[in-house]
Amino acid sequence: MAYELRSARYLAADALRQVIRPGDTVIDATLGNGHDTCMLAELVGEGGHVIGFDIQPDAVERTAAALTEKGLISRCTLYAEGHQHIAQRVTDPVRAAVFNLGWLPGGDKSITTLWETNQTAIAAALYLLEKGGICTVCAYPGHAEGDRERYALAEYLSALRPQEYNVLHNRFLNAGPGAPECFIIQKQ
């Protein structure tokens, strides 16, 4: 099969691969286990830069270890703080920003992203996007905060001016409740 619909994260990664170029600056707003950070570091190349955030020290350590193992750490700046600080840490335009909402895979499920900090971070990321740049947000409903985040996110993104942003919402209709959903926002 030449093309396969797989998952929200796969759709987000596919969009990022089409937009990010060598030399770009990008944001990974939720480091997690470092998979997206490593992909981003490969995409931006030696002349590019990945700026990453995670409130959990474990996530920052896992990501740093994965980047070091692949020889990509020099392309990255990692902050052990919440992504709501994007506006204070990033001042140059970015080509892309990546968000994975919810909890750290393999981590403490009582620690989740929260809509209030997500909204601040997403607003900052959208402001920093270059024309043609994208922000991907994978939302994980199926738990109380995840449902709240997805609903608030859809409402927030629906209100963006279409003259400034295109917003696409991908979800698998037959995957059942709680299936991850992907939002892709492109700056006009």
Short mmCIF file of C-alpha atoms in Angstrom, two decimals:
data_model
loop_
_atom_site.label_atom_id
_atom_site.label_comp_id
_atom_site.label_asym_id
_atom_site.label_seq_id
_atom_site.Cartn_x
_atom_site.Cartn_y
_atom_site.Cartn_z
CA MET A 1 0.00 0.00 0.00
CA ALA A 2 1.51 3.33 -1.08
CA TYR A 3 -0.45 5.54 1.32
CA GLU A 4 -1.88 4.54 4.66
CA LEU A 5 -4.04 6.51 7.09
CA ARG A 6 -2.49 5.68 10.44
CA SER A 7 -2.85 8.00 13.41
CA ALA A 8 -3.12 11.61 14.51
CA ARG A 9 0.62 11.72 15.25
CA TYR A 10 1.42 10.23 11.83
CA LEU A 11 -0.70 12.91 10.11
CA ALA A 12 1.04 15.64 12.10
CA ALA A 13 4.51 14.24 11.27
CA ASP A 14 3.60 13.98 7.59
CA ALA A 15 2.57 17.66 7.51
CA LEU A 16 5.74 18.70 9.34
CA ARG A 17 7.94 16.81 6.87
CA GLN A 18 6.31 18.72 4.02
CA VAL A 19 6.84 22.16 5.59
CA ILE A 20 10.14 22.13 7.55
CA ARG A 21 13.32 22.90 5.63
CA PRO A 22 17.00 22.68 6.56
CA GLY A 23 18.01 25.77 8.55
CA ASP A 24 14.55 26.38 10.04
CA THR A 25 13.81 27.13 13.68
CA VAL A 26 10.99 25.06 15.19
CA ILE A 27 9.35 24.49 18.58
CA ASP A 28 8.57 21.20 20.28
CA ALA A 29 6.17 22.41 22.96
CA THR A 30 5.81 19.01 24.67
CA LEU A 31 9.02 16.98 24.61
CA GLY A 32 7.57 13.72 25.88
CA ASN A 33 9.99 10.89 25.16
CA GLY A 34 11.81 12.84 22.45
CA HIS A 35 10.51 11.13 19.31
CA ASP A 36 9.16 14.33 17.73
CA THR A 37 12.19 16.31 18.91
CA CYS A 38 14.55 13.91 17.15
CA MET A 39 12.47 14.04 13.96
CA LEU A 40 12.44 17.85 14.09
CA ALA A 41 16.21 17.99 14.68
CA GLU A 42 16.77 15.80 11.64
CA LEU A 43 14.45 17.94 9.50
CA VAL A 44 16.06 21.30 10.42
CA GLY A 45 19.55 19.93 9.72
CA GLU A 46 22.84 21.20 11.07
CA GLY A 47 21.96 24.84 10.46
CA GLY A 48 18.55 24.64 12.10
CA HIS A 49 17.38 24.87 15.68
CA VAL A 50 14.78 23.05 17.79
CA ILE A 51 13.54 24.74 20.95
CA GLY A 52 11.83 22.31 23.30
CA PHE A 53 9.75 22.58 26.45
CA ASP A 54 8.48 20.14 29.05
CA ILE A 55 7.48 20.70 32.64
CA GLN A 56 8.60 17.20 33.63
CA PRO A 57 12.35 16.71 34.23
CA ASP A 58 12.02 13.05 33.14
CA ALA A 59 10.81 14.16 29.72
CA VAL A 60 13.68 16.61 29.30
CA GLU A 61 16.21 13.95 30.37
CA ARG A 62 14.75 11.27 28.06
CA THR A 63 14.70 13.70 25.15
CA ALA A 64 18.26 14.88 25.79
CA ALA A 65 19.43 11.24 25.93
CA ALA A 66 17.68 10.38 22.65
CA LEU A 67 19.13 13.47 20.93
CA THR A 68 22.62 12.74 22.26
CA GLU A 69 22.44 9.11 21.11
CA LYS A 70 21.58 10.29 17.57
CA GLY A 71 24.16 13.10 17.56
CA LEU A 72 21.48 15.80 17.33
CA ILE A 73 21.72 17.53 20.72
CA SER A 74 23.76 20.48 19.39
CA ARG A 75 20.78 21.55 17.27
CA CYS A 76 18.50 21.83 20.27
CA THR A 77 17.79 24.00 23.28
CA LEU A 78 15.66 22.24 25.90
CA TYR A 79 13.81 23.96 28.72
CA ALA A 80 12.58 22.15 31.82
CA GLU A 81 9.58 24.42 32.10
CA GLY A 82 6.04 24.66 30.82
CA HIS A 83 5.33 25.65 27.24
CA GLN A 84 3.40 28.69 28.47
CA HIS A 85 6.86 30.34 28.56
CA ILE A 86 7.31 30.19 24.77
CA ALA A 87 6.84 33.95 24.37
CA GLN A 88 9.60 34.64 26.92
CA ARG A 89 12.06 32.11 25.43
CA VAL A 90 11.47 32.38 21.68
CA THR A 91 11.65 35.72 19.88
CA ASP A 92 12.57 34.79 16.30
CA PRO A 93 10.02 33.52 13.77
CA VAL A 94 9.56 29.74 13.62
CA ARG A 95 8.62 27.46 10.74
CA ALA A 96 6.68 25.00 12.89
CA ALA A 97 5.46 24.24 16.38
CA VAL A 98 4.41 20.82 17.68
CA PHE A 99 2.08 20.05 20.58
CA ASN A 100 1.07 16.64 21.93
CA LEU A 101 -1.49 17.13 24.66
CA GLY A 102 -2.19 14.77 27.54
CA TRP A 103 0.34 12.97 29.69
CA LEU A 104 3.88 11.71 29.26
CA PRO A 105 3.75 8.21 27.72
CA GLY A 106 5.03 5.84 30.39
CA GLY A 107 4.85 8.61 32.99
CA ASP A 108 2.54 9.72 35.77
CA LYS A 109 -0.96 9.97 34.27
CA SER A 110 -2.04 12.41 36.96
CA ILE A 111 0.26 15.02 35.37
CA THR A 112 -1.40 16.28 32.18
CA THR A 113 -1.29 19.33 30.00
CA LEU A 114 -3.95 21.90 30.90
CA TRP A 115 -6.02 24.05 28.58
CA GLU A 116 -5.05 27.29 30.32
CA THR A 117 -1.32 26.81 29.65
CA ASN A 118 -1.98 25.24 26.24
CA GLN A 119 -3.94 28.28 25.13
CA THR A 120 -1.14 30.64 26.18
CA ALA A 121 1.46 28.47 24.43
CA ILE A 122 -0.54 27.92 21.24
CA ALA A 123 -1.28 31.64 20.96
CA ALA A 124 2.45 32.41 21.31
CA ALA A 125 3.40 29.73 18.77
CA LEU A 126 0.85 30.98 16.23
CA TYR A 127 2.14 34.53 16.64
CA LEU A 128 5.72 33.35 16.01
CA LEU A 129 4.89 31.30 12.90
CA GLU A 130 6.34 32.45 9.60
CA LYS A 131 3.96 32.79 6.68
CA GLY A 132 3.35 29.26 5.41
CA GLY A 133 4.51 27.75 8.72
CA ILE A 134 2.39 25.26 10.63
CA CYS A 135 1.45 24.35 14.16
CA THR A 136 0.32 20.78 14.80
CA VAL A 137 -1.66 19.83 17.89
CA CYS A 138 -2.49 16.21 18.71
CA ALA A 139 -5.26 16.05 21.28
CA TYR A 140 -6.06 12.96 23.31
CA PRO A 141 -9.65 12.91 24.54
CA GLY A 142 -10.86 9.95 26.57
CA HIS A 143 -9.98 11.33 30.01
CA ALA A 144 -11.54 14.31 31.78
CA GLU A 145 -8.81 16.88 31.06
CA GLY A 146 -8.27 15.54 27.54
CA ASP A 147 -11.95 15.96 26.68
CA ARG A 148 -11.92 19.48 28.09
CA GLU A 149 -8.74 20.34 26.16
CA ARG A 150 -10.05 19.05 22.85
CA TYR A 151 -13.35 20.91 23.18
CA ALA A 152 -11.66 24.18 24.19
CA LEU A 153 -9.01 23.78 21.47
CA ALA A 154 -11.61 23.26 18.74
CA GLU A 155 -13.55 26.29 19.97
CA TYR A 156 -10.41 28.46 20.14
CA LEU A 157 -9.12 27.44 16.70
CA SER A 158 -12.56 27.87 15.11
CA ALA A 159 -12.44 31.54 16.09
CA LEU A 160 -9.13 32.26 14.31
CA ARG A 161 -9.50 34.66 11.39
CA PRO A 162 -9.43 32.72 8.09
CA GLN A 163 -7.53 35.63 6.53
CA GLU A 164 -4.66 34.83 8.92
CA TYR A 165 -4.84 31.05 9.47
CA ASN A 166 -6.16 27.90 7.84
CA VAL A 167 -7.22 25.30 10.40
CA LEU A 168 -7.70 21.61 9.63
CA HIS A 169 -9.16 19.13 12.13
CA ASN A 170 -8.44 15.45 11.44
CA ARG A 171 -10.16 12.68 13.35
CA PHE A 172 -10.87 9.07 12.66
CA LEU A 173 -14.66 8.74 12.73
CA ASN A 174 -14.70 4.97 13.23
CA ALA A 175 -11.97 4.79 15.88
CA GLY A 176 -14.35 5.24 18.78
CA PRO A 177 -14.45 7.77 21.59
CA GLY A 178 -11.11 8.87 22.97
CA ALA A 179 -9.19 8.36 19.72
CA PRO A 180 -6.45 10.98 19.21
CA GLU A 181 -7.27 13.91 16.94
CA CYS A 182 -4.93 16.10 14.92
CA PHE A 183 -5.28 19.84 14.36
CA ILE A 184 -3.04 21.54 11.79
CA ILE A 185 -2.92 25.33 11.68
CA GLN A 186 -1.11 27.15 8.86
CA LYS A 187 -0.31 30.85 8.89
CA GLN A 188 -1.42 32.71 5.74
#
